[in-house]
PDB file of C-alpha atoms (C1' of nucleotides) in Angstrom:
ATOM      1  CA  MET A   1     -12.002 -36.661 -32.652  1.00  0.00           C
ATOM      2  CA  ARG A   2      -8.738 -36.370 -34.044  1.00  0.00           C
ATOM      3  CA  ARG A   3      -5.776 -37.572 -31.720  1.00  0.00           C
ATOM      4  CA  THR A   4      -3.850 -34.341 -30.098  1.00  0.00           C
ATOM      5  CA  ILE A   5      -0.363 -34.024 -31.880  1.00  0.00           C
ATOM      6  CA  ASP A   6       2.604 -32.520 -29.986  1.00  0.00           C
ATOM      7  CA  LEU A   7       5.091 -30.312 -31.725  1.00  0.00           C
ATOM      8  CA  PRO A   8       7.930 -30.305 -29.006  1.00  0.00           C
ATOM      9  CA  PHE A   9      10.336 -28.145 -31.349  1.00  0.00           C
ATOM     10  CA  ALA A  10       7.860 -25.754 -32.695  1.00  0.00           C
ATOM     11  CA  ASP A  11       9.070 -22.906 -30.410  1.00  0.00           C
ATOM     12  CA  PHE A  12      12.849 -23.635 -31.376  1.00  0.00           C
ATOM     13  CA  PRO A  13      14.227 -20.613 -33.215  1.00  0.00           C
ATOM     14  CA  GLY A  14      16.317 -22.385 -35.365  1.00  0.00           C
ATOM     15  CA  TYR A  15      13.071 -24.463 -36.489  1.00  0.00           C
ATOM     16  CA  ARG A  16      11.260 -21.495 -37.077  1.00  0.00           C
ATOM     17  CA  LEU A  17      13.770 -19.555 -39.072  1.00  0.00           C
ATOM     18  CA  LYS A  18      14.205 -22.773 -41.310  1.00  0.00           C
ATOM     19  CA  LEU A  19      10.112 -22.559 -41.797  1.00  0.00           C
ATOM     20  CA  ALA A  20      10.435 -18.832 -42.749  1.00  0.00           C
ATOM     21  CA  ALA A  21      13.319 -19.314 -44.870  1.00  0.00           C
ATOM     22  CA  GLY A  22      11.675 -22.388 -46.945  1.00  0.00           C
ATOM     23  CA  LYS A  23       8.841 -20.393 -47.084  1.00  0.00           C
ATOM     24  CA  ALA A  24      10.730 -17.225 -48.701  1.00  0.00           C
ATOM     25  CA  THR A  25      12.632 -19.417 -50.810  1.00  0.00           C
ATOM     26  CA  ASN A  26       9.609 -21.460 -52.442  1.00  0.00           C
ATOM     27  CA  GLY A  27       8.188 -17.959 -53.332  1.00  0.00           C
ATOM     28  CA  LEU A  28      11.009 -16.915 -55.010  1.00  0.00           C
ATOM     29  CA  SER A  29      11.567 -20.336 -57.068  1.00  0.00           C
ATOM     30  CA  LYS A  30       8.129 -19.782 -58.232  1.00  0.00           C
ATOM     31  CA  LEU A  31       8.446 -16.491 -59.299  1.00  0.00           C
ATOM     32  CA  LEU A  32      12.025 -17.331 -61.042  1.00  0.00           C
ATOM     33  CA  SER A  33      10.530 -20.487 -62.815  1.00  0.00           C
ATOM     34  CA  GLU A  34       9.006 -17.833 -65.063  1.00  0.00           C
ATOM     35  CA  PHE A  35      12.348 -17.129 -66.089  1.00  0.00           C
ATOM     36  CA  ASP A  36      13.511 -20.763 -66.225  1.00  0.00           C
ATOM     37  CA  LEU A  37      15.958 -19.890 -63.515  1.00  0.00           C
ATOM     38  CA  ARG A  38      16.729 -21.445 -60.389  1.00  0.00           C
ATOM     39  CA  VAL A  39      17.604 -19.738 -57.164  1.00  0.00           C
ATOM     40  CA  SER A  40      21.270 -20.075 -57.111  1.00  0.00           C
ATOM     41  CA  GLU A  41      21.357 -19.171 -60.986  1.00  0.00           C
ATOM     42  CA  ALA A  42      19.330 -16.169 -60.309  1.00  0.00           C
ATOM     43  CA  MET A  43      21.764 -15.078 -57.059  1.00  0.00           C
ATOM     44  CA  ILE A  44      24.710 -15.455 -59.498  1.00  0.00           C
ATOM     45  CA  LEU A  45      23.163 -13.732 -62.177  1.00  0.00           C
ATOM     46  CA  LEU A  46      22.833 -10.678 -59.707  1.00  0.00           C
ATOM     47  CA  PHE A  47      26.267 -10.938 -58.767  1.00  0.00           C
ATOM     48  CA  ILE A  48      27.532 -10.773 -62.031  1.00  0.00           C
ATOM     49  CA  GLU A  49      25.249  -7.814 -62.838  1.00  0.00           C
ATOM     50  CA  ALA A  50      26.699  -6.059 -59.867  1.00  0.00           C
ATOM     51  CA  ASN A  51      30.221  -7.218 -60.744  1.00  0.00           C
ATOM     52  CA  PRO A  52      31.093  -7.350 -64.263  1.00  0.00           C
ATOM     53  CA  ALA A  53      34.212  -8.981 -65.304  1.00  0.00           C
ATOM     54  CA  CYS A  54      34.253 -10.828 -61.852  1.00  0.00           C
ATOM     55  CA  LEU A  55      35.757 -14.250 -61.457  1.00  0.00           C
ATOM     56  CA  GLN A  56      34.104 -17.389 -60.782  1.00  0.00           C
ATOM     57  CA  SER A  57      36.244 -17.848 -57.900  1.00  0.00           C
ATOM     58  CA  GLU A  58      34.836 -14.560 -56.563  1.00  0.00           C
ATOM     59  CA  ILE A  59      30.964 -15.787 -57.043  1.00  0.00           C
ATOM     60  CA  GLY A  60      32.199 -18.799 -55.046  1.00  0.00           C
ATOM     61  CA  ARG A  61      33.214 -17.010 -52.189  1.00  0.00           C
ATOM     62  CA  ALA A  62      30.763 -14.266 -51.849  1.00  0.00           C
ATOM     63  CA  LEU A  63      27.914 -17.039 -52.443  1.00  0.00           C
ATOM     64  CA  ASN A  64      29.496 -19.677 -50.357  1.00  0.00           C
ATOM     65  CA  ILE A  65      29.361 -22.199 -53.252  1.00  0.00           C
ATOM     66  CA  ALA A  66      32.375 -24.597 -53.542  1.00  0.00           C
ATOM     67  CA  ASN A  67      34.118 -24.195 -56.881  1.00  0.00           C
ATOM     68  CA  PRO A  68      33.368 -27.731 -58.247  1.00  0.00           C
ATOM     69  CA  ASN A  69      29.416 -26.774 -57.858  1.00  0.00           C
ATOM     70  CA  LEU A  70      30.137 -23.504 -59.795  1.00  0.00           C
ATOM     71  CA  THR A  71      31.425 -25.047 -62.727  1.00  0.00           C
ATOM     72  CA  PRO A  72      28.537 -26.528 -64.134  1.00  0.00           C
ATOM     73  CA  ILE A  73      26.098 -23.840 -63.125  1.00  0.00           C
ATOM     74  CA  LEU A  74      27.946 -21.178 -65.061  1.00  0.00           C
ATOM     75  CA  SER A  75      28.253 -23.587 -68.183  1.00  0.00           C
ATOM     76  CA  ARG A  76      24.630 -24.120 -67.895  1.00  0.00           C
ATOM     77  CA  LEU A  77      24.244 -20.224 -67.978  1.00  0.00           C
ATOM     78  CA  GLU A  78      26.671 -19.661 -70.773  1.00  0.00           C
ATOM     79  CA  THR A  79      25.023 -22.621 -72.909  1.00  0.00           C
ATOM     80  CA  SER A  80      21.583 -20.453 -72.629  1.00  0.00           C
ATOM     81  CA  GLU A  81      23.406 -17.305 -73.655  1.00  0.00           C
ATOM     82  CA  LEU A  82      22.868 -15.451 -70.674  1.00  0.00           C
ATOM     83  CA  VAL A  83      26.485 -14.955 -69.617  1.00  0.00           C
ATOM     84  CA  PHE A  84      29.921 -14.963 -71.340  1.00  0.00           C
ATOM     85  CA  ARG A  85      33.317 -15.604 -70.130  1.00  0.00           C
ATOM     86  CA  GLN A  86      36.096 -13.352 -71.283  1.00  0.00           C
ATOM     87  CA  PRO A  87      39.612 -14.497 -70.751  1.00  0.00           C
ATOM     88  CA  ILE A  88      41.673 -12.233 -68.462  1.00  0.00           C
ATOM     89  CA  ASP A  89      44.682 -14.210 -68.281  1.00  0.00           C
ATOM     90  CA  GLY A  90      45.711 -17.936 -68.954  1.00  0.00           C
ATOM     91  CA  ARG A  91      43.813 -19.307 -66.062  1.00  0.00           C
ATOM     92  CA  SER A  92      40.755 -17.028 -65.495  1.00  0.00           C
ATOM     93  CA  ASN A  93      37.644 -15.520 -67.028  1.00  0.00           C
ATOM     94  CA  GLY A  94      35.852 -12.363 -66.251  1.00  0.00           C
ATOM     95  CA  LEU A  95      32.405 -13.176 -66.176  1.00  0.00           C
ATOM     96  CA  HIS A  96      29.777 -10.896 -68.022  1.00  0.00           C
ATOM     97  CA  LEU A  97      25.995 -10.742 -68.770  1.00  0.00           C
ATOM     98  CA  SER A  98      25.432 -11.038 -72.515  1.00  0.00           C
ATOM     99  CA  ARG A  99      23.130  -8.811 -74.779  1.00  0.00           C
ATOM    100  CA  ASN A 100      20.082 -11.158 -74.024  1.00  0.00           C
ATOM    101  CA  GLY A 101      21.366 -11.535 -70.475  1.00  0.00           C
ATOM    102  CA  ALA A 102      21.404  -8.095 -69.403  1.00  0.00           C
ATOM    103  CA  PRO A 103      17.807  -6.885 -69.910  1.00  0.00           C
ATOM    104  CA  LEU A 104      16.228 -10.315 -68.374  1.00  0.00           C
ATOM    105  CA  VAL A 105      18.485  -9.977 -65.438  1.00  0.00           C
ATOM    106  CA  LYS A 106      17.497  -6.405 -65.159  1.00  0.00           C
ATOM    107  CA  LYS A 107      13.736  -7.438 -64.902  1.00  0.00           C
ATOM    108  CA  MET A 108      14.357 -10.391 -62.979  1.00  0.00           C
ATOM    109  CA  HIS A 109      15.997  -8.171 -60.533  1.00  0.00           C
ATOM    110  CA  ALA A 110      13.260  -5.870 -60.389  1.00  0.00           C
ATOM    111  CA  GLN A 111      10.653  -8.653 -59.679  1.00  0.00           C
ATOM    112  CA  MET A 112      13.179 -10.124 -57.183  1.00  0.00           C
ATOM    113  CA  GLN A 113      13.371  -6.881 -55.277  1.00  0.00           C
ATOM    114  CA  ALA A 114       9.546  -6.365 -55.487  1.00  0.00           C
ATOM    115  CA  TYR A 115       9.122  -9.899 -53.940  1.00  0.00           C
ATOM    116  CA  GLU A 116      11.728  -9.550 -51.005  1.00  0.00           C
ATOM    117  CA  ASN A 117      10.035  -6.041 -50.206  1.00  0.00           C
ATOM    118  CA  GLN A 118       6.711  -7.976 -49.929  1.00  0.00           C
ATOM    119  CA  ILE A 119       8.547 -10.474 -47.307  1.00  0.00           C
ATOM    120  CA  LEU A 120       9.136  -7.377 -45.007  1.00  0.00           C
ATOM    121  CA  GLU A 121       5.780  -5.819 -45.774  1.00  0.00           C
ATOM    122  CA  GLN A 122       4.178  -8.924 -44.230  1.00  0.00           C
ATOM    123  CA  LEU A 123       5.180  -7.773 -40.957  1.00  0.00           C
ATOM    124  CA  PRO A 124       3.638  -4.677 -39.015  1.00  0.00           C
ATOM    125  CA  PRO A 125       5.761  -1.422 -39.131  1.00  0.00           C
ATOM    126  CA  HIS A 126       7.144  -1.716 -35.801  1.00  0.00           C
ATOM    127  CA  LEU A 127       8.683  -5.161 -36.249  1.00  0.00           C
ATOM    128  CA  ARG A 128      10.607  -4.502 -39.280  1.00  0.00           C
ATOM    129  CA  ASP A 129      13.622  -2.779 -37.828  1.00  0.00           C
ATOM    130  CA  PRO A 130      13.741  -5.175 -34.924  1.00  0.00           C
ATOM    131  CA  PHE A 131      13.509  -8.060 -37.223  1.00  0.00           C
ATOM    132  CA  ASN A 132      16.223  -6.845 -39.403  1.00  0.00           C
ATOM    133  CA  GLU A 133      18.477  -6.003 -36.404  1.00  0.00           C
ATOM    134  CA  ALA A 134      18.105  -9.709 -35.199  1.00  0.00           C
ATOM    135  CA  LEU A 135      18.838 -11.184 -38.434  1.00  0.00           C
ATOM    136  CA  GLU A 136      21.759  -9.156 -38.718  1.00  0.00           C
ATOM    137  CA  ILE A 137      23.053 -10.849 -35.735  1.00  0.00           C
ATOM    138  CA  LEU A 138      22.132 -14.094 -36.347  1.00  0.00           C
ATOM    139  CA  ALA A 139      23.484 -14.231 -39.858  1.00  0.00           C
ATOM    140  CA  SER A 140      26.724 -12.997 -39.262  1.00  0.00           C
TER     141      SER A 140
ATOM    142  CA  MET B   1      44.130  -3.422 -52.754  1.00  0.00           C
ATOM    143  CA  ARG B   2      41.524  -5.899 -53.104  1.00  0.00           C
ATOM    144  CA  ARG B   3      38.959  -4.974 -55.735  1.00  0.00           C
ATOM    145  CA  THR B   4      35.523  -4.167 -54.176  1.00  0.00           C
ATOM    146  CA  ILE B   5      32.762  -6.538 -54.292  1.00  0.00           C
ATOM    147  CA  ASP B   6      28.890  -5.561 -54.315  1.00  0.00           C
ATOM    148  CA  LEU B   7      26.463  -7.813 -53.014  1.00  0.00           C
ATOM    149  CA  PRO B   8      23.275  -6.869 -54.331  1.00  0.00           C
ATOM    150  CA  PHE B   9      21.065  -9.200 -52.409  1.00  0.00           C
ATOM    151  CA  ALA B  10      22.614  -8.594 -49.093  1.00  0.00           C
ATOM    152  CA  ASP B  11      19.421  -6.810 -47.916  1.00  0.00           C
ATOM    153  CA  PHE B  12      17.107  -9.296 -49.256  1.00  0.00           C
ATOM    154  CA  PRO B  13      15.219 -10.507 -45.975  1.00  0.00           C
ATOM    155  CA  GLY B  14      14.834 -14.026 -47.891  1.00  0.00           C
ATOM    156  CA  TYR B  15      18.638 -14.385 -48.097  1.00  0.00           C
ATOM    157  CA  ARG B  16      19.226 -13.120 -44.529  1.00  0.00           C
ATOM    158  CA  LEU B  17      16.949 -15.527 -43.322  1.00  0.00           C
ATOM    159  CA  LYS B  18      18.155 -18.336 -45.321  1.00  0.00           C
ATOM    160  CA  LEU B  19      21.786 -17.360 -43.944  1.00  0.00           C
ATOM    161  CA  ALA B  20      20.411 -17.097 -40.338  1.00  0.00           C
ATOM    162  CA  ALA B  21      18.493 -20.621 -40.701  1.00  0.00           C
ATOM    163  CA  GLY B  22      21.683 -22.007 -42.379  1.00  0.00           C
ATOM    164  CA  LYS B  23      23.627 -21.141 -39.496  1.00  0.00           C
ATOM    165  CA  ALA B  24      21.469 -22.591 -36.932  1.00  0.00           C
ATOM    166  CA  THR B  25      21.319 -25.784 -38.893  1.00  0.00           C
ATOM    167  CA  ASN B  26      25.117 -26.156 -39.320  1.00  0.00           C
ATOM    168  CA  GLY B  27      25.369 -25.693 -35.678  1.00  0.00           C
ATOM    169  CA  LEU B  28      22.668 -27.912 -34.617  1.00  0.00           C
ATOM    170  CA  SER B  29      24.225 -30.713 -37.259  1.00  0.00           C
ATOM    171  CA  LYS B  30      27.490 -30.376 -35.336  1.00  0.00           C
ATOM    172  CA  LEU B  31      25.771 -31.153 -31.781  1.00  0.00           C
ATOM    173  CA  LEU B  32      23.964 -34.101 -33.602  1.00  0.00           C
ATOM    174  CA  SER B  33      26.813 -35.756 -34.938  1.00  0.00           C
ATOM    175  CA  GLU B  34      28.068 -36.634 -31.454  1.00  0.00           C
ATOM    176  CA  PHE B  35      25.125 -38.785 -31.238  1.00  0.00           C
ATOM    177  CA  ASP B  36      25.557 -39.910 -34.849  1.00  0.00           C
ATOM    178  CA  LEU B  37      22.109 -38.515 -36.073  1.00  0.00           C
ATOM    179  CA  ARG B  38      21.321 -35.955 -38.906  1.00  0.00           C
ATOM    180  CA  VAL B  39      18.842 -33.076 -38.193  1.00  0.00           C
ATOM    181  CA  SER B  40      15.764 -34.792 -39.528  1.00  0.00           C
ATOM    182  CA  GLU B  41      16.307 -38.075 -37.485  1.00  0.00           C
ATOM    183  CA  ALA B  42      16.571 -35.905 -34.607  1.00  0.00           C
ATOM    184  CA  MET B  43      13.318 -33.859 -35.193  1.00  0.00           C
ATOM    185  CA  ILE B  44      11.729 -37.229 -35.809  1.00  0.00           C
ATOM    186  CA  LEU B  45      12.826 -38.653 -32.653  1.00  0.00           C
ATOM    187  CA  LEU B  46      11.807 -35.854 -30.799  1.00  0.00           C
ATOM    188  CA  PHE B  47       8.371 -36.112 -32.319  1.00  0.00           C
ATOM    189  CA  ILE B  48       8.136 -39.738 -31.224  1.00  0.00           C
ATOM    190  CA  GLU B  49       9.164 -39.002 -27.776  1.00  0.00           C
ATOM    191  CA  ALA B  50       6.296 -36.350 -27.487  1.00  0.00           C
ATOM    192  CA  ASN B  51       3.670 -38.641 -29.475  1.00  0.00           C
ATOM    193  CA  PRO B  52       4.332 -42.426 -28.376  1.00  0.00           C
ATOM    194  CA  ALA B  53       2.535 -44.683 -30.743  1.00  0.00           C
ATOM    195  CA  CYS B  54       2.326 -42.020 -33.550  1.00  0.00           C
ATOM    196  CA  LEU B  55       2.199 -43.042 -37.307  1.00  0.00           C
ATOM    197  CA  GLN B  56       4.696 -42.707 -39.771  1.00  0.00           C
ATOM    198  CA  SER B  57       2.342 -40.658 -41.795  1.00  0.00           C
ATOM    199  CA  GLU B  58       1.374 -38.219 -38.700  1.00  0.00           C
ATOM    200  CA  ILE B  59       5.423 -37.576 -38.538  1.00  0.00           C
ATOM    201  CA  GLY B  60       5.256 -36.627 -42.316  1.00  0.00           C
ATOM    202  CA  ARG B  61       2.370 -34.316 -41.985  1.00  0.00           C
ATOM    203  CA  ALA B  62       3.756 -32.597 -38.733  1.00  0.00           C
ATOM    204  CA  LEU B  63       7.451 -32.328 -40.122  1.00  0.00           C
ATOM    205  CA  ASN B  64       6.502 -31.935 -43.768  1.00  0.00           C
ATOM    206  CA  ILE B  65       8.432 -34.858 -44.975  1.00  0.00           C
ATOM    207  CA  ALA B  66       6.895 -36.663 -48.070  1.00  0.00           C
ATOM    208  CA  ASN B  67       6.089 -40.327 -47.252  1.00  0.00           C
ATOM    209  CA  PRO B  68       8.449 -42.111 -49.660  1.00  0.00           C
ATOM    210  CA  ASN B  69      11.220 -40.142 -48.022  1.00  0.00           C
ATOM    211  CA  LEU B  70      10.202 -41.383 -44.389  1.00  0.00           C
ATOM    212  CA  THR B  71      10.252 -44.742 -45.008  1.00  0.00           C
ATOM    213  CA  PRO B  72      14.043 -45.162 -45.147  1.00  0.00           C
ATOM    214  CA  ILE B  73      14.609 -42.833 -42.397  1.00  0.00           C
ATOM    215  CA  LEU B  74      12.594 -44.906 -40.050  1.00  0.00           C
ATOM    216  CA  SER B  75      14.203 -48.136 -41.248  1.00  0.00           C
ATOM    217  CA  ARG B  76      17.527 -46.844 -40.175  1.00  0.00           C
ATOM    218  CA  LEU B  77      16.318 -45.812 -36.905  1.00  0.00           C
ATOM    219  CA  GLU B  78      15.024 -49.153 -36.339  1.00  0.00           C
ATOM    220  CA  THR B  79      18.303 -50.618 -37.338  1.00  0.00           C
ATOM    221  CA  SER B  80      20.197 -48.538 -34.830  1.00  0.00           C
ATOM    222  CA  GLU B  81      17.785 -49.592 -32.380  1.00  0.00           C
ATOM    223  CA  LEU B  82      16.546 -46.441 -31.067  1.00  0.00           C
ATOM    224  CA  VAL B  83      12.707 -46.840 -32.606  1.00  0.00           C
ATOM    225  CA  PHE B  84      10.618 -49.887 -32.903  1.00  0.00           C
ATOM    226  CA  ARG B  85       7.294 -50.202 -34.742  1.00  0.00           C
ATOM    227  CA  GLN B  86       4.433 -51.942 -33.174  1.00  0.00           C
ATOM    228  CA  PRO B  87       1.423 -53.053 -35.350  1.00  0.00           C
ATOM    229  CA  ILE B  88      -1.669 -51.336 -34.904  1.00  0.00           C
ATOM    230  CA  ASP B  89      -3.968 -52.978 -37.779  1.00  0.00           C
ATOM    231  CA  GLY B  90      -2.705 -54.768 -40.819  1.00  0.00           C
ATOM    232  CA  ARG B  91      -1.386 -51.360 -42.546  1.00  0.00           C
ATOM    233  CA  SER B  92      -0.202 -49.256 -39.997  1.00  0.00           C
ATOM    234  CA  ASN B  93       2.330 -49.496 -36.765  1.00  0.00           C
ATOM    235  CA  GLY B  94       2.520 -46.932 -33.805  1.00  0.00           C
ATOM    236  CA  LEU B  95       6.171 -45.633 -33.369  1.00  0.00           C
ATOM    237  CA  HIS B  96       7.983 -45.891 -30.005  1.00  0.00           C
ATOM    238  CA  LEU B  97      11.416 -44.994 -28.591  1.00  0.00           C
ATOM    239  CA  SER B  98      13.300 -48.148 -27.478  1.00  0.00           C
ATOM    240  CA  ARG B  99      14.798 -48.770 -24.139  1.00  0.00           C
ATOM    241  CA  ASN B 100      17.757 -47.833 -25.521  1.00  0.00           C
ATOM    242  CA  GLY B 101      16.512 -44.976 -27.593  1.00  0.00           C
ATOM    243  CA  ALA B 102      14.501 -43.202 -24.842  1.00  0.00           C
ATOM    244  CA  PRO B 103      17.358 -42.088 -22.534  1.00  0.00           C
ATOM    245  CA  LEU B 104      19.275 -41.374 -25.674  1.00  0.00           C
ATOM    246  CA  VAL B 105      16.851 -38.943 -26.799  1.00  0.00           C
ATOM    247  CA  LYS B 106      16.141 -37.629 -23.346  1.00  0.00           C
ATOM    248  CA  LYS B 107      19.851 -36.406 -23.411  1.00  0.00           C
ATOM    249  CA  MET B 108      19.697 -35.223 -27.094  1.00  0.00           C
ATOM    250  CA  HIS B 109      16.577 -33.310 -26.292  1.00  0.00           C
ATOM    251  CA  ALA B 110      17.972 -31.251 -23.518  1.00  0.00           C
ATOM    252  CA  GLN B 111      21.308 -30.493 -25.709  1.00  0.00           C
ATOM    253  CA  MET B 112      19.035 -29.369 -28.415  1.00  0.00           C
ATOM    254  CA  GLN B 113      16.892 -27.145 -26.098  1.00  0.00           C
ATOM    255  CA  ALA B 114      20.095 -25.626 -24.359  1.00  0.00           C
ATOM    256  CA  TYR B 115      21.466 -24.954 -28.166  1.00  0.00           C
ATOM    257  CA  GLU B 116      18.038 -23.240 -29.102  1.00  0.00           C
ATOM    258  CA  ASN B 117      18.032 -21.034 -26.226  1.00  0.00           C
ATOM    259  CA  GLN B 118      21.503 -20.014 -27.148  1.00  0.00           C
ATOM    260  CA  ILE B 119      20.527 -18.869 -30.407  1.00  0.00           C
ATOM    261  CA  LEU B 120      17.751 -16.730 -28.841  1.00  0.00           C
ATOM    262  CA  GLU B 121      20.521 -15.550 -26.375  1.00  0.00           C
ATOM    263  CA  GLN B 122      22.430 -14.145 -28.974  1.00  0.00           C
ATOM    264  CA  LEU B 123      20.090 -11.353 -29.311  1.00  0.00           C
ATOM    265  CA  PRO B 124      19.889  -8.517 -26.962  1.00  0.00           C
ATOM    266  CA  PRO B 125      16.940  -8.583 -24.776  1.00  0.00           C
ATOM    267  CA  HIS B 126      14.548  -6.273 -26.496  1.00  0.00           C
ATOM    268  CA  LEU B 127      14.949  -7.868 -29.718  1.00  0.00           C
ATOM    269  CA  ARG B 128      13.758 -11.369 -28.541  1.00  0.00           C
ATOM    270  CA  ASP B 129       9.789 -10.737 -28.540  1.00  0.00           C
ATOM    271  CA  PRO B 130       9.873  -8.810 -31.644  1.00  0.00           C
ATOM    272  CA  PHE B 131      11.966 -11.369 -33.624  1.00  0.00           C
ATOM    273  CA  ASN B 132       9.756 -14.116 -32.089  1.00  0.00           C
ATOM    274  CA  GLU B 133       6.450 -12.370 -33.213  1.00  0.00           C
ATOM    275  CA  ALA B 134       8.004 -11.690 -36.765  1.00  0.00           C
ATOM    276  CA  LEU B 135       8.950 -15.229 -37.118  1.00  0.00           C
ATOM    277  CA  GLU B 136       5.585 -16.483 -36.136  1.00  0.00           C
ATOM    278  CA  ILE B 137       4.286 -14.145 -39.022  1.00  0.00           C
ATOM    279  CA  LEU B 138       6.923 -15.462 -41.819  1.00  0.00           C
ATOM    280  CA  ALA B 139       6.733 -18.965 -40.675  1.00  0.00           C
ATOM    281  CA  SER B 140       2.962 -19.340 -40.787  1.00  0.00           C
TER     282      SER B 140
ATOM    283  C1'  DT C   1      53.772 -22.479 -53.332  1.00  0.00           C
ATOM    284  C1'  DA C   2      49.184 -20.578 -54.073  1.00  0.00           C
ATOM    285  C1'  DT C   3      45.276 -19.825 -56.982  1.00  0.00           C
ATOM    286  C1'  DT C   4      42.051 -21.035 -61.076  1.00  0.00           C
ATOM    287  C1'  DG C   5      39.286 -23.916 -62.669  1.00  0.00           C
ATOM    288  C1'  DT C   6      37.849 -28.639 -63.983  1.00  0.00           C
ATOM    289  C1'  DT C   7      36.513 -33.865 -63.446  1.00  0.00           C
ATOM    290  C1'  DA C   8      34.462 -37.459 -60.714  1.00  0.00           C
ATOM    291  C1'  DT C   9      31.964 -38.579 -56.876  1.00  0.00           C
ATOM    292  C1'  DA C  10      28.970 -39.072 -53.019  1.00  0.00           C
ATOM    293  C1'  DC C  11      25.562 -37.807 -49.575  1.00  0.00           C
ATOM    294  C1'  DT C  12      21.498 -35.220 -48.272  1.00  0.00           C
ATOM    295  C1'  DC C  13      16.954 -33.345 -48.814  1.00  0.00           C
ATOM    296  C1'  DT C  14      13.104 -33.208 -51.683  1.00  0.00           C
ATOM    297  C1'  DA C  15       9.545 -34.521 -54.882  1.00  0.00           C
ATOM    298  C1'  DT C  16       6.759 -37.535 -58.183  1.00  0.00           C
ATOM    299  C1'  DA C  17       4.877 -41.788 -59.961  1.00  0.00           C
ATOM    300  C1'  DA C  18       3.339 -46.432 -59.453  1.00  0.00           C
ATOM    301  C1'  DC C  19       2.447 -50.162 -56.330  1.00  0.00           C
ATOM    302  C1'  DT C  20       0.518 -53.206 -52.736  1.00  0.00           C
ATOM    303  C1'  DA C  21      -2.408 -53.652 -48.795  1.00  0.00           C
ATOM    304  C1'  DT C  22      -5.773 -52.484 -45.577  1.00  0.00           C
ATOM    305  C1'  DA C  23      -9.857 -49.571 -43.715  1.00  0.00           C
TER     306       DA C  23
ATOM    307  C1'  DT D   1     -12.754 -44.893 -52.264  1.00  0.00           C
ATOM    308  C1'  DA D   2      -9.382 -42.893 -49.246  1.00  0.00           C
ATOM    309  C1'  DT D   3      -5.445 -44.252 -46.123  1.00  0.00           C
ATOM    310  C1'  DA D   4      -0.683 -46.484 -44.809  1.00  0.00           C
ATOM    311  C1'  DG D   5       3.577 -47.481 -46.530  1.00  0.00           C
ATOM    312  C1'  DT D   6       6.950 -49.029 -49.834  1.00  0.00           C
ATOM    313  C1'  DT D   7       9.747 -48.857 -54.017  1.00  0.00           C
ATOM    314  C1'  DA D   8      12.016 -46.861 -57.681  1.00  0.00           C
ATOM    315  C1'  DT D   9      13.558 -42.764 -59.415  1.00  0.00           C
ATOM    316  C1'  DA D  10      15.221 -37.904 -60.367  1.00  0.00           C
ATOM    317  C1'  DG D  11      16.415 -33.410 -59.250  1.00  0.00           C
ATOM    318  C1'  DA D  12      18.895 -29.986 -56.508  1.00  0.00           C
ATOM    319  C1'  DG D  13      22.157 -28.584 -52.986  1.00  0.00           C
ATOM    320  C1'  DT D  14      26.390 -29.561 -51.104  1.00  0.00           C
ATOM    321  C1'  DA D  15      31.163 -31.711 -49.759  1.00  0.00           C
ATOM    322  C1'  DT D  16      35.773 -33.554 -50.764  1.00  0.00           C
ATOM    323  C1'  DA D  17      39.431 -35.403 -53.158  1.00  0.00           C
ATOM    324  C1'  DA D  18      42.606 -35.269 -57.075  1.00  0.00           C
ATOM    325  C1'  DC D  19      44.027 -33.215 -60.940  1.00  0.00           C
ATOM    326  C1'  DA D  20      45.950 -29.539 -64.750  1.00  0.00           C
ATOM    327  C1'  DA D  21      47.441 -25.194 -65.656  1.00  0.00           C
ATOM    328  C1'  DT D  22      48.804 -20.759 -64.341  1.00  0.00           C
ATOM    329  C1'  DA D  23      50.436 -16.692 -61.450  1.00  0.00           C
TER     330       DA D  23
END
DNA sequence: TATTGTTATACTCTATAACTATA
DNA sequence: TATAGTTATAGAGTATAACAATA
């Protein structure tokens, strides 16, 4: 008989949030690996899709990514020809999806939306609104 | 007037879970910095407190930490004299809180518990049970 | 003076392969 | 043959300081 193990933090809301978030992120990573994208890259692509001509600094503020960490990510997306930079003035560039990038992001967006819907559909219907309300409070 | 920014993923449950989990973890990190501990170290200490003489491999399975990553963490906790290893047989050691470690962990445990209670108390009472139920489903 | 963007650097967490020693 | 533990290594996320160029 196996020794009993105690998990003293099993009921900590923070711990359970982290487990749930990790599970969601892992599933998303798997989905995105078919597009050869990481989660951070996919979020950035969705942001550019929704906000054409946005600045790198706007992405950083919206997604809470520090500017020094954004530079290499955008360089990769530019190298893989999903995104291009269009000079606005001497120091800033508007970011756009390329002709290759736009349809790929559209397809990826649809799959991400379906995946996120599945997360919520794991819950019985009567828990969905309360769960969203709770997350709204805890995430703000 | 500032340009309008669209956040196409603002309603993704996975994204909001990650935000909420991140906020909880940041607060916990801040609390633990007063003990000069990181979150992973604190979890391990709670586990040893609840399961004296546990093995490193048991910690790894319970907390989902790969064995190679556990070795340096436990070495640090041993160096800072919070934990000691007691040989069980030729290949495994039972882990214990030291005389210094036990009271410190007890104090830290109480503060962590209070912090986690505060997270739930941010929610209006009628959302707490549904939120816990939902997390139970999504984290499993 | 504040903002945009870059480089360099470092720390944490996570992941895998290869290994020793023991049961 | 399976398990406990270690070492080395690498990827990804995150953080800060210092800097150049521009508004």
